XYZ file of C-alpha atoms in Angstrom:
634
model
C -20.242 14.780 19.478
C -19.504 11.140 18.385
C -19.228 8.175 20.698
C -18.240 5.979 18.182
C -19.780 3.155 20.736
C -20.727 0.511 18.236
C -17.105 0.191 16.302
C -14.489 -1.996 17.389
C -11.688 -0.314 19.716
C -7.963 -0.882 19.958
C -8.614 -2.329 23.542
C -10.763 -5.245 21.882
C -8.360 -5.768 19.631
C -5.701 -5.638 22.108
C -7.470 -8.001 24.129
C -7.759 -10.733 21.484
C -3.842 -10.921 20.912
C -3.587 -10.820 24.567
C -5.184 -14.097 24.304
C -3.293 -14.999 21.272
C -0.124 -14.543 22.778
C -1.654 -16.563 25.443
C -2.120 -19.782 23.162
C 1.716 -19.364 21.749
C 3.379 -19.064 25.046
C 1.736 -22.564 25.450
C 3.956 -23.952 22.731
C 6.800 -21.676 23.887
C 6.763 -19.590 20.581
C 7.601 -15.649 20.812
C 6.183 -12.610 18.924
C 6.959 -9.112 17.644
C 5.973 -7.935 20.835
C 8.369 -9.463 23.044
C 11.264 -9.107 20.008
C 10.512 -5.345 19.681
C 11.453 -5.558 24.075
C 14.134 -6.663 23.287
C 15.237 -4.512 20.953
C 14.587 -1.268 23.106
C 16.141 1.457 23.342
C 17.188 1.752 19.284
C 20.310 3.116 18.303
C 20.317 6.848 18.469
C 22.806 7.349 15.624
C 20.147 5.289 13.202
C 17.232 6.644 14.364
C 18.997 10.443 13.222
C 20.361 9.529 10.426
C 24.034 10.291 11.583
C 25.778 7.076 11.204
C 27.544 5.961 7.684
C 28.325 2.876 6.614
C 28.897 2.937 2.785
C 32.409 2.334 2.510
C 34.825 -0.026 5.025
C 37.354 3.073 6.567
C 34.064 3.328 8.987
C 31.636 3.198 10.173
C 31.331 6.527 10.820
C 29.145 8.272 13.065
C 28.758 12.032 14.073
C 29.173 13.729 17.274
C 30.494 16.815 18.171
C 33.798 16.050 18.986
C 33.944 13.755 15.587
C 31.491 16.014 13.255
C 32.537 14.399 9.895
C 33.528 11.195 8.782
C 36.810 10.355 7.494
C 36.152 11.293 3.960
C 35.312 14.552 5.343
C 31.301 14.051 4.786
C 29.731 16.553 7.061
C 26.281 15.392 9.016
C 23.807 16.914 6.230
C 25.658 15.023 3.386
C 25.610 11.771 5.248
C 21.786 12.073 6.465
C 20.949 13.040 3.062
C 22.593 9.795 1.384
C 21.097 7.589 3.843
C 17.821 8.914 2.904
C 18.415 8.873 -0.923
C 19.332 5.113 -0.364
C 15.956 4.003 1.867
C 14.133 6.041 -1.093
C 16.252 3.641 -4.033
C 15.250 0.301 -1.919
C 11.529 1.732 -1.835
C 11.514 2.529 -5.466
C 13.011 -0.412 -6.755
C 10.978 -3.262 -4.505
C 7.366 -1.560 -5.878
C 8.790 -1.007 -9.460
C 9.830 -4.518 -8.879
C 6.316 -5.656 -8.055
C 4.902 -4.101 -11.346
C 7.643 -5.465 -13.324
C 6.277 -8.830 -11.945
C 2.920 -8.018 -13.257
C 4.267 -6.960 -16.664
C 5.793 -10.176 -17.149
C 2.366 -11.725 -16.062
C 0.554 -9.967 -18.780
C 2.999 -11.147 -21.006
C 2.280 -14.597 -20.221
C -1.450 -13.518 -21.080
C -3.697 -15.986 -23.442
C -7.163 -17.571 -23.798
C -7.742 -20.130 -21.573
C -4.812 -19.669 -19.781
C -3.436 -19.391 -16.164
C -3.889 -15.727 -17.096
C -6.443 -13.736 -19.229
C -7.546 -10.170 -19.882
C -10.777 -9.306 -17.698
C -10.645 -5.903 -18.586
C -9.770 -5.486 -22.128
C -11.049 -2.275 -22.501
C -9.053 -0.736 -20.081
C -5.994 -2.121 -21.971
C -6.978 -0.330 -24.982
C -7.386 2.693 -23.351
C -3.644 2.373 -21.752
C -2.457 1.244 -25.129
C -4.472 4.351 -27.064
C -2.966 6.753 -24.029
C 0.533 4.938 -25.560
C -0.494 5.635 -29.106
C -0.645 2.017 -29.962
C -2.966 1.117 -32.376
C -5.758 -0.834 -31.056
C -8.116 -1.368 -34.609
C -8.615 -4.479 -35.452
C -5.822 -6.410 -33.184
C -6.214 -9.757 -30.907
C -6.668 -8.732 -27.778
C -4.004 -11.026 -26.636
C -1.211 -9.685 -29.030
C -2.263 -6.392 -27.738
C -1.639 -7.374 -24.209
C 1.800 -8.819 -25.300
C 2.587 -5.869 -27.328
C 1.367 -3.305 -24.697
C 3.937 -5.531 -22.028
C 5.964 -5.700 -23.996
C 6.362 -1.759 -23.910
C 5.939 -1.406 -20.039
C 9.019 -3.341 -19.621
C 10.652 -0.773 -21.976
C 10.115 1.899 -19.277
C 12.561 0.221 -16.906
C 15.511 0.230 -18.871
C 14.846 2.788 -21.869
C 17.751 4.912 -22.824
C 16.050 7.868 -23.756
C 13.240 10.073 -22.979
C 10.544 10.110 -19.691
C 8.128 7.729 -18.419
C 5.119 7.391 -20.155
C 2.545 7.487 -17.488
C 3.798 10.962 -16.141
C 1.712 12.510 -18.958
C -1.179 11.731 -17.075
C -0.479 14.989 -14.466
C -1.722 18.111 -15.151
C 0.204 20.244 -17.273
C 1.606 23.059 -14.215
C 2.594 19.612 -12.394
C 5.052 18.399 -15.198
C 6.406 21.927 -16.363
C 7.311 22.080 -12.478
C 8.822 18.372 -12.587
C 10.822 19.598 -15.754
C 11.715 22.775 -14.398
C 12.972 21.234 -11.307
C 14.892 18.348 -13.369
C 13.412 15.594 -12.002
C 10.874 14.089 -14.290
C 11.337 10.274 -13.755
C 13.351 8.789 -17.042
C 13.782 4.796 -17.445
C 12.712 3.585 -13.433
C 15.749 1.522 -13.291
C 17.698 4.231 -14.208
C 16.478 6.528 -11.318
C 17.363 3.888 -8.752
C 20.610 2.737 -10.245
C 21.618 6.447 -10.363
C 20.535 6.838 -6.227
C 23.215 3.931 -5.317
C 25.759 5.778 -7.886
C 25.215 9.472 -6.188
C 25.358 7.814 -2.839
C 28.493 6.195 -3.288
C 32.161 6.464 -1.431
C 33.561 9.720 -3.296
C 30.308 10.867 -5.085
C 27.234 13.256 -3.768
C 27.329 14.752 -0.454
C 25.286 17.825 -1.177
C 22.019 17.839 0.784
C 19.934 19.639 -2.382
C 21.383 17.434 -4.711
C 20.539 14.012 -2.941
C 17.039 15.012 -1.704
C 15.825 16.383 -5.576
C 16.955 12.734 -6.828
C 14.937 11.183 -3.809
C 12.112 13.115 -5.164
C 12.457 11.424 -8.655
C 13.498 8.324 -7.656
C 9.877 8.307 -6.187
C 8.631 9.563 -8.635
C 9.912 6.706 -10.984
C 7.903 4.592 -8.392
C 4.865 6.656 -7.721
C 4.223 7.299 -11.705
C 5.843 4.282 -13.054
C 6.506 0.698 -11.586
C 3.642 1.238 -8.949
C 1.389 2.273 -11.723
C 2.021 -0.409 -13.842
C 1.659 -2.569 -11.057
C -1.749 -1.211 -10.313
C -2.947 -0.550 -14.310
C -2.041 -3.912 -15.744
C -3.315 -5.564 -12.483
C -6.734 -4.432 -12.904
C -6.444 -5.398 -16.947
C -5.504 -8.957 -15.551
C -7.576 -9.442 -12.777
C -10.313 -7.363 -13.394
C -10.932 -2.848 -12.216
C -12.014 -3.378 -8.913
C -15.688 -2.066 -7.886
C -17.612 -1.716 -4.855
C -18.386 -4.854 -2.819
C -19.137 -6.417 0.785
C -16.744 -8.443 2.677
C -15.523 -8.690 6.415
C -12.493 -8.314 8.613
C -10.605 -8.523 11.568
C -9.326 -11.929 13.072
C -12.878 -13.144 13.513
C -12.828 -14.069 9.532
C -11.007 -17.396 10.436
C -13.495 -20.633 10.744
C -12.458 -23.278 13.397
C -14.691 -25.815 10.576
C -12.661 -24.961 7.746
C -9.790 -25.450 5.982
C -8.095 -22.093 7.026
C -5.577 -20.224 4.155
C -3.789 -17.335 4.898
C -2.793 -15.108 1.602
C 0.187 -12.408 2.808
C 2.759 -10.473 0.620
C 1.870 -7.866 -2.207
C 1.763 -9.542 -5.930
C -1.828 -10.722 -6.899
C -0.620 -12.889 -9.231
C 0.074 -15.874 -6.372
C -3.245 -14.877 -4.657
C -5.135 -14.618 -7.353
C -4.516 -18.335 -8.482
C -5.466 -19.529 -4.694
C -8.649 -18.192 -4.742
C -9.393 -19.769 -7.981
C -8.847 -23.300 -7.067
C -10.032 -23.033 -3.565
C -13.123 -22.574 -5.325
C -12.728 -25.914 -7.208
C -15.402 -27.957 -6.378
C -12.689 -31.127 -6.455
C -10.675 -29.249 -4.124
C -13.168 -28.463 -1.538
C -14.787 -31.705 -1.937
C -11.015 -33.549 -0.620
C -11.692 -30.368 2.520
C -15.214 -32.068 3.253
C -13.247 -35.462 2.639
C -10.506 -34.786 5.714
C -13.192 -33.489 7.710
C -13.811 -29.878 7.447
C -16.224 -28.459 5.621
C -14.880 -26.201 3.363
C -12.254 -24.120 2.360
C -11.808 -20.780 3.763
C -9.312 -17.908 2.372
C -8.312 -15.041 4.215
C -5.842 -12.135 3.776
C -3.041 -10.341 5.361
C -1.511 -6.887 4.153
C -1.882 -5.807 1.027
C -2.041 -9.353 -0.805
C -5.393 -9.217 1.133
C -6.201 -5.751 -0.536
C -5.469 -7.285 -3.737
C -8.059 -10.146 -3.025
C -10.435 -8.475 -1.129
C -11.706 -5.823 -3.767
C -11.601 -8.323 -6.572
C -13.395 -11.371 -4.608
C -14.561 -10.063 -1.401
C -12.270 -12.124 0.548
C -11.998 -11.180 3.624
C -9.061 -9.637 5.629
C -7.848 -11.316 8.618
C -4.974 -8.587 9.825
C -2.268 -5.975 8.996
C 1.365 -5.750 9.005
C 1.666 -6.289 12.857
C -1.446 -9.019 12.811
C 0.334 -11.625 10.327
C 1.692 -13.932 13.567
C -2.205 -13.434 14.833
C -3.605 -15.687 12.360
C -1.068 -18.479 13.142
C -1.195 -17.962 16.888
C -5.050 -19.069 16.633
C -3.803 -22.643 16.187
C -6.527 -22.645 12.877
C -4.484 -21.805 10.067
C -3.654 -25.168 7.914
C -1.164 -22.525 6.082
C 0.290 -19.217 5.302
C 1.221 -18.760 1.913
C 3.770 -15.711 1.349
C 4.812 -14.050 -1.829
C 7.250 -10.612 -1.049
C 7.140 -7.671 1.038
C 6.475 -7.164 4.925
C 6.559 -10.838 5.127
C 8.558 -11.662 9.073
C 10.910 -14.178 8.952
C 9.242 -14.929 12.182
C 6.682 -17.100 10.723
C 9.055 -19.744 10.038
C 10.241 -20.951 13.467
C 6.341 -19.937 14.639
C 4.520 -21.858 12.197
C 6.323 -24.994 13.686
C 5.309 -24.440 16.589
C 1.962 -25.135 15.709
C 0.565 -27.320 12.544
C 0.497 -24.455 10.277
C 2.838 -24.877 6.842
C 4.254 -21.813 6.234
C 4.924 -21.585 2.295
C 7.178 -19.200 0.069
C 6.726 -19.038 -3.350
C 9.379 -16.455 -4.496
C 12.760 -16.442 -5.201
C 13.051 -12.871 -4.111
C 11.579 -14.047 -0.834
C 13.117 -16.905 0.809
C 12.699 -17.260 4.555
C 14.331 -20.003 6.704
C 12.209 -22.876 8.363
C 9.663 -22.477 4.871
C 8.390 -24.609 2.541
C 9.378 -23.483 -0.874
C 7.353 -23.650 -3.924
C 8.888 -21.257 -6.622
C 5.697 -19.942 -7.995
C 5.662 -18.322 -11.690
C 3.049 -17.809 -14.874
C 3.634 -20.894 -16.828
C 3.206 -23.194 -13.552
C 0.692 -21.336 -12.050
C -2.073 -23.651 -11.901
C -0.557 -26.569 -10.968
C 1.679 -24.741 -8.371
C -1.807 -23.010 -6.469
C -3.657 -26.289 -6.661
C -0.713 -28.347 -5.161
C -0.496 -25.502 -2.215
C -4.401 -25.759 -1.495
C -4.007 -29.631 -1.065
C -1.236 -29.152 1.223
C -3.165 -27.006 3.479
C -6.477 -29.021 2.737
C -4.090 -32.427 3.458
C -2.674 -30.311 6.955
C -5.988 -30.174 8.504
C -5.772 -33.251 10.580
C -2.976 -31.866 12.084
C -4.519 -29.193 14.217
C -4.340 -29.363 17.695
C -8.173 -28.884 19.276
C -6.927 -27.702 22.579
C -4.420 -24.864 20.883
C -7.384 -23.622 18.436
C -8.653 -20.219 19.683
C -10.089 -17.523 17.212
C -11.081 -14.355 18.989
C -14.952 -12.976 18.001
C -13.769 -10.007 16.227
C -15.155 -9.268 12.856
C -16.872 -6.566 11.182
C -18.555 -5.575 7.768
C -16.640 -3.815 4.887
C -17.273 -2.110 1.803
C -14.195 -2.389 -0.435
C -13.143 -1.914 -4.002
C -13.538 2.516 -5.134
C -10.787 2.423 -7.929
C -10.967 5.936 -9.862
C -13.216 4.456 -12.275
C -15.590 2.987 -9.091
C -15.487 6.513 -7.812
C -16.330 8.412 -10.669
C -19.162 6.061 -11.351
C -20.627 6.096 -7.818
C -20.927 9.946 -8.735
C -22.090 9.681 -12.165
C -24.923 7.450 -10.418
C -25.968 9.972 -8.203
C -25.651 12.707 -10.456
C -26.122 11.804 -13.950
C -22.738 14.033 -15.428
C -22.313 11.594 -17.978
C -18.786 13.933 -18.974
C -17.414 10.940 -20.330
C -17.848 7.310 -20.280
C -16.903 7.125 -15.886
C -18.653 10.240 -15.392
C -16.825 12.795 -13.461
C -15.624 14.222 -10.481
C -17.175 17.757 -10.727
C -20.119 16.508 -7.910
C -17.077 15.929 -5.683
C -15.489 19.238 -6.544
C -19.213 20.830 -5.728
C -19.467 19.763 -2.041
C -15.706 20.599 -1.209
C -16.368 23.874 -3.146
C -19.897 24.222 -1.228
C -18.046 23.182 2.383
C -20.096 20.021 2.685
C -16.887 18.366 2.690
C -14.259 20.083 4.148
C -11.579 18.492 2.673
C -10.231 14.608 2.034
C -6.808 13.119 3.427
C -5.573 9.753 1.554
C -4.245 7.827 4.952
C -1.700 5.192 3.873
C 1.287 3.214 5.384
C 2.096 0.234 7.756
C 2.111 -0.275 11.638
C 5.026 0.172 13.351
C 5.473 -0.644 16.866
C 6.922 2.539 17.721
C 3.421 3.780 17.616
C 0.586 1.772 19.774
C -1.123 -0.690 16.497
C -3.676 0.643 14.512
C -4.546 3.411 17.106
C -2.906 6.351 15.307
C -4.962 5.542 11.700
C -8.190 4.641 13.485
C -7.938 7.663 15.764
C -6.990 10.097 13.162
C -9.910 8.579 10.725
C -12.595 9.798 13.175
C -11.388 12.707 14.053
C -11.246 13.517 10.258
C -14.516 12.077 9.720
C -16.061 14.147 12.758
C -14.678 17.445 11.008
C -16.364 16.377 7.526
C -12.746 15.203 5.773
C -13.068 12.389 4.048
C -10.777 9.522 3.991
C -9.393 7.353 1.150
C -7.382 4.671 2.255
C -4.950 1.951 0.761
C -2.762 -1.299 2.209
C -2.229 -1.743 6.040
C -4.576 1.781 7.063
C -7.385 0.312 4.886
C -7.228 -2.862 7.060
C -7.055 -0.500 10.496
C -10.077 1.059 9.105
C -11.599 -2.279 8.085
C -11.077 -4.124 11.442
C -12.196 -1.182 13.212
C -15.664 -0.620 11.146
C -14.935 2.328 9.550
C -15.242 0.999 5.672
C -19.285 -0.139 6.918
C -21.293 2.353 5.110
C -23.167 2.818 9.118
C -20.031 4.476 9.842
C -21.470 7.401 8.035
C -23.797 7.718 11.557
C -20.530 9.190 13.058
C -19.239 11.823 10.668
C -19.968 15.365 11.011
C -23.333 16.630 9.274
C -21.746 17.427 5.800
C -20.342 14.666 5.019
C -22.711 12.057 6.785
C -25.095 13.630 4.151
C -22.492 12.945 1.496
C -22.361 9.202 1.994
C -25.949 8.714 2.473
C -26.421 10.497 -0.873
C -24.066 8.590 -2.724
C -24.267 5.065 -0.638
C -20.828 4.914 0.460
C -18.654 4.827 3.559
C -16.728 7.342 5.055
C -13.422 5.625 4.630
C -12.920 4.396 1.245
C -11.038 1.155 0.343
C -8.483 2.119 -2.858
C -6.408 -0.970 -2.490
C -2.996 -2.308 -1.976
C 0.174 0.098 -1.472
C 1.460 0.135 -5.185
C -2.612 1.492 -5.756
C -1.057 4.864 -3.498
C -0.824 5.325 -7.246
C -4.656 5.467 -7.855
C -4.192 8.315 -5.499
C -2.544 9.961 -7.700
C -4.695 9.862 -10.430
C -7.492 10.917 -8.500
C -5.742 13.927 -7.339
C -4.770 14.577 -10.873
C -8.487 14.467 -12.094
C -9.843 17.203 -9.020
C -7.306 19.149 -10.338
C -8.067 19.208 -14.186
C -12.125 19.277 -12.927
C -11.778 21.978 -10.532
C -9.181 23.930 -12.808
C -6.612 24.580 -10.347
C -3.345 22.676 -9.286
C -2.829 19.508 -7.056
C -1.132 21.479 -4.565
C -4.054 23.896 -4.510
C -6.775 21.050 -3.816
C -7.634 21.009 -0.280
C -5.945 17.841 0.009
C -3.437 15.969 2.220
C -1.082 12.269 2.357
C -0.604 11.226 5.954
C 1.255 7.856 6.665
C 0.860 7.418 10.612
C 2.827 4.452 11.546
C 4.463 4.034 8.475
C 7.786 1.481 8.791
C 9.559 0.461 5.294
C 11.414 1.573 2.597
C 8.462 1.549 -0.109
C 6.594 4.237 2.172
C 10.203 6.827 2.389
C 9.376 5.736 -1.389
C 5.691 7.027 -1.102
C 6.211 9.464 0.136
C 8.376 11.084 -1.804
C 5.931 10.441 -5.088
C 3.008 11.721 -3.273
C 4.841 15.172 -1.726
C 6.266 15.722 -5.747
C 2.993 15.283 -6.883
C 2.183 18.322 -5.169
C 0.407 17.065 -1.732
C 1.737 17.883 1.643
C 1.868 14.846 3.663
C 2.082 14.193 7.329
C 4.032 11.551 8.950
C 3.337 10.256 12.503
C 7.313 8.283 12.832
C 10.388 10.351 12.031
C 12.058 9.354 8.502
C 15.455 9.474 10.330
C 16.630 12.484 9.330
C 16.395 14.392 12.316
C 20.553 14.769 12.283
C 20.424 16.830 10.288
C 18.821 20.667 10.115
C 19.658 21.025 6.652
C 18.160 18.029 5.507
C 14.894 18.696 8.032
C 15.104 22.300 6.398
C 14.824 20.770 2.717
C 12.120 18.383 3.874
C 9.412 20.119 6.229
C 10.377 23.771 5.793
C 7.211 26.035 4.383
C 9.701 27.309 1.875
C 12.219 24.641 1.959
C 13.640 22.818 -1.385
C 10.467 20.274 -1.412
C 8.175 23.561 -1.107
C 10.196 25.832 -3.966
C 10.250 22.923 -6.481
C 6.893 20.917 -6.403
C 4.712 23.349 -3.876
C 4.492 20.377 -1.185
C 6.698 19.495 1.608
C 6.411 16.962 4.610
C 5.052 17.791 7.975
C 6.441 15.232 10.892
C 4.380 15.236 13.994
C 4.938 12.109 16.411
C 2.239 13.462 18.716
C -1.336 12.451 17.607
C -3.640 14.949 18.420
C -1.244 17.735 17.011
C -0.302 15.578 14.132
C -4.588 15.785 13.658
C -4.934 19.614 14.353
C -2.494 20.005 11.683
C -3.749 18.384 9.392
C -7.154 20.319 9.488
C -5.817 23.552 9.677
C -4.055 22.525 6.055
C -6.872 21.756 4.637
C -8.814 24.711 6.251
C -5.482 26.959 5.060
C -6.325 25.952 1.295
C -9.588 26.331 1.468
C -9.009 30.060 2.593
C -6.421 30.455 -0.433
C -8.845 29.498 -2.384
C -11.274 31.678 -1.018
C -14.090 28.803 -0.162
């Protein structure tokens, strides 16, 4: 039905790193490619799960002539704790993010490094709080209000705040279940505890506090991250930008942005607008400064500024391999240590800027609030000063690029709706329309397609491929961090995608003006997800797990996304994962995970399905949605 003949395809994609590679075997440098070779076949034991090394009598791993340890921990217990503990490391590096931000908005004042753009959205967070708003600064408020989010890492009593925000059946089944997420510290701290020599080894036990641990994340330290981003930086809202590697400008002064925290990004952008600074570019020859983004540090920039997005996860050596990029400026996160001994051999200056990140063979400019001005001016001269230094004959940027409508926060949503439909429920409008055309069968359904690449699975192809065979079907797709990008380079966030969906919801984003695939932002913004789910829910007057409604991470790779996962399954949305979680050792565990009435299923009505075969992985997902749809009798 679709020939999807004027998007980019993997094979053009392909194509350009072939040529990529090409320029860094010139100056003898290797990639992830070659390293991921190398590294073939993986270790059986990890990839199931089986092998334990939390104490020093092992390590331990499980066969059937040796089927428990030498404590005496049987298979389940040890796949179980191994999966508790890539859940904590998840948890606690996007909590960590959002604690980040929290101390940004602390740092808050007029005329600062840092300022409120969206003050009403802090008073809503603050009234949601009960914190009186009448009458107050709205810098003490933002003080005050961070003042309290930093409470919700370490408080001693009580739940998080933000889980009040779920429908009412969704937190009586968290507190029935016991897992309600307390202080977010607290959950992590307690995963390392339970997994520890001499402590949990039962399977139900470990994989409920996996499901709060994320849920600490999902409803906590992401949201923060997200909420208190968007009262710094601004809500995001729908604009135009570009991506793929074709952003780069062989007559500019080419920065790369890559990590997760805005707050380092954010800074960049603003003084590589300063006329003074591009005015020394033109100066050295170039004529002006150009910012692009990798990961979800892009996403961050991108639906703020427009800035456009280079690459994903398995792109970031792309943009130095085209011999253009005057530097690469890191935060944390998904950041390869690669870049280091690749950025020298070529001009590039490859920059770190936190002390949770530090990367061999990098320059190292500890970044933080109070500094932040002088810190992201001093980096844009550096890369401004570094573009003499290119090499003419190594400078090769593939032609790839392609529009991109970015930026459909909740509150963008809901007022793309209102526009169309005039609800006016409340001051965002509302998400009834949307509840009309799934209710109708316009739209069959919506999948929120998150996650990283991996190269286990061929780059990019498994989101891009799964997108339009959603899209054909009439599923819409909301996206956020590396999938977004997939979807971006590809052309599926250009509203002329729409040409390609099935009838229903082709109609849909011609009505409304939007693209298929919509742009939510960065990984911690998963947690927008949530919201949104939340608010079909309380709209439609059913539960989450009713909605017909699915999470599917295709090539996902890191701890936060075990993390994710969790947080979106508890929230009451099945979710479908293209790699294995390593867990496969174990039946039990499997059992608890993906069974239809497994522990996931009995205590939040939601359980994983793992599929590495794409089309299946596909089918499934549509008959899901087409199985709720039938519950509900639609």
């Amino acid at each position: 039905m679709n020939n999807w003949d004027e998007l980019i395809t993997i094979e053009q994609m392909e194509e350009a790193t072939r040529t990529l590679l090409e320029n860094g075997e010139k100056v003898g440098a290797d990639s992830w490619q070659q390293r991921a070779k190398n590294q073939t076949p993986h270790c059986g034991f990890g990839e199931s799960g089986t092998c334990c090394r939390i104490c020093t009598m092992g390590p331990c791993r499980i066969t059937p002539k040796a089927p428990r340890g030498i404590c005496g921990c049987d298979v389940h217990g040890i796949v179980a704790r191994n999966y508790l503990r890539f859940t904590a490391g998840g948890s606690a590096t996007h909590s960590d993010h959002g604690r980040e931000i929290c101390h940004t908005l602390h740092e808050t004042r007029e005329g600062g490094n840092y300022q409120v753009k969206d003050p009403e959205k802090l008073k809503r967070i603050a009234k949601e709080w009960g914190v009186e708003t009448e009458g107050k600064d709205i810098y003490d408020l933002a003080h005050e209000m961070a003042e309290l989010a930093l409470l919700e890492y370490g408080k001693p009593f009580g739940t998080q705040k933000f889980i009040k925000r779920a429908p009412e059946h969704t937190q009586e089944l968290w507190a029935k279940a016991d897992i309600e997420p307390r202080a977010i510290d607290r959950e992590v701290s307690q995963s390392l505890h339970m997994t520890h020599m001499g402590c949990s080894s039962l399977p139900e036990a470990l994989i409920r506090h996996s499901l709060r641990s994320g849920l600490s994340d999902g409803w906590g330290g992401s949201m923060m991250g997200t909420e208190f981003s968007d009262v710094m930086f601004g809500t995001p809202k729908p604009m135009d930008t570009e991506a793929n590697i074709g952003v780069m400008d062989k007559d500019m002064v080419n920065i790369i942005v890559h990590g997760h925290d805005p707050s380092l990004s954010e800074m960049i952008v603003f003084y590589a607008n300063d006329p003074e600074m591009i005015a020394l570019a033109k100066e050295q020859g170039a004529k002006g400064i150009n910012i692009a983004g990798v990961c979800c540090t892009a996403n961050e920039v991108t639906m703020r500024h427009g800035i456009p997005m280079a690459g994903n996860f398995l792109s970031q050596e792309n943009v130095v391999l085209t011999g253009a990029c005057e530097a690469i400026v890191v935060d944390v996160q998904c950041i390869f240590p690669a870049l280091g001994p690749l950025s020298k051999c070529f001009h590039t200056k490859f920059i770190t800027t936190s002390p949770i990140a530090q990367i061999p063979e990098a320059e190292f400019i500890r970044f933080n609030a109070e500094t932040a001005g002088e810190n992201a001016k001093a980096i844009v001269k550096m890369a401004i000063m570094n573009f003499k230094n290119r090499k003419p004959e190594l400078v090769n940027i593939p032609q790839l690029k392609t529009k991109a409508r970015v930026g459909y926060s909740v509150e963008a949503i809901k007022k793309e709706l209102d526009g169309v439909c005039n609800s006016h429920v409340d001051e965002f409008g509302s998400l009834k329309p949307l509840v009309d055309v799934v209710k109708s069968g316009v739209l069959r359904g919506a999948v929120a397609m998150v996650g990283c690449n991996n190269p286990k699975v061929r780059p990019d192809t498994a989101h891009i491929e799964l997108m339009k065979k959603l899209l054909a079907n009439d599923i819409i797709v909301v996206v956020t961090g590396c999938s977004a990008q997939a979807a971006a380079k590809a052309g599926l966030m250009d509203p002329d995608a729409a040409k390609y969906c099935g009838e229903g919801l082709k109609r849909v984003c011609k009505l409304v003006g939007i693209p298929p695939v919509l742009h939510m932002g960065s990984c911690v913004d998963i947690s927008r997800m949530m919201i949104l789910a939340s608010d079909v829910a309380k709209d439609w007057g059913i539960n989450i797990s009713q909605i017909p409604l699915c999470g599917c991470a295709p090539e996902w790779m890191s701890e936060k996304a075990v993390s994710i996962g969790n947080y979106v399954v508890a929230t009451g949305i099945d979710t479908y994962l293209g790699v294995d979680p390593y867990t496969k050792g174990s039946s039990e565990v499997t059992e608890l995970l993906q069974g239809e009435n497994g522990l996931c299923q009995q205590l939040v009505e939601a359980h994983f399905i793992v599929d590495t075969d794409l089309e299946s992985l596909g089918d499934k997902m549509i008959a899901g949605i087409e199985a709720k749809r039938a519950a509900l009798g639609i």
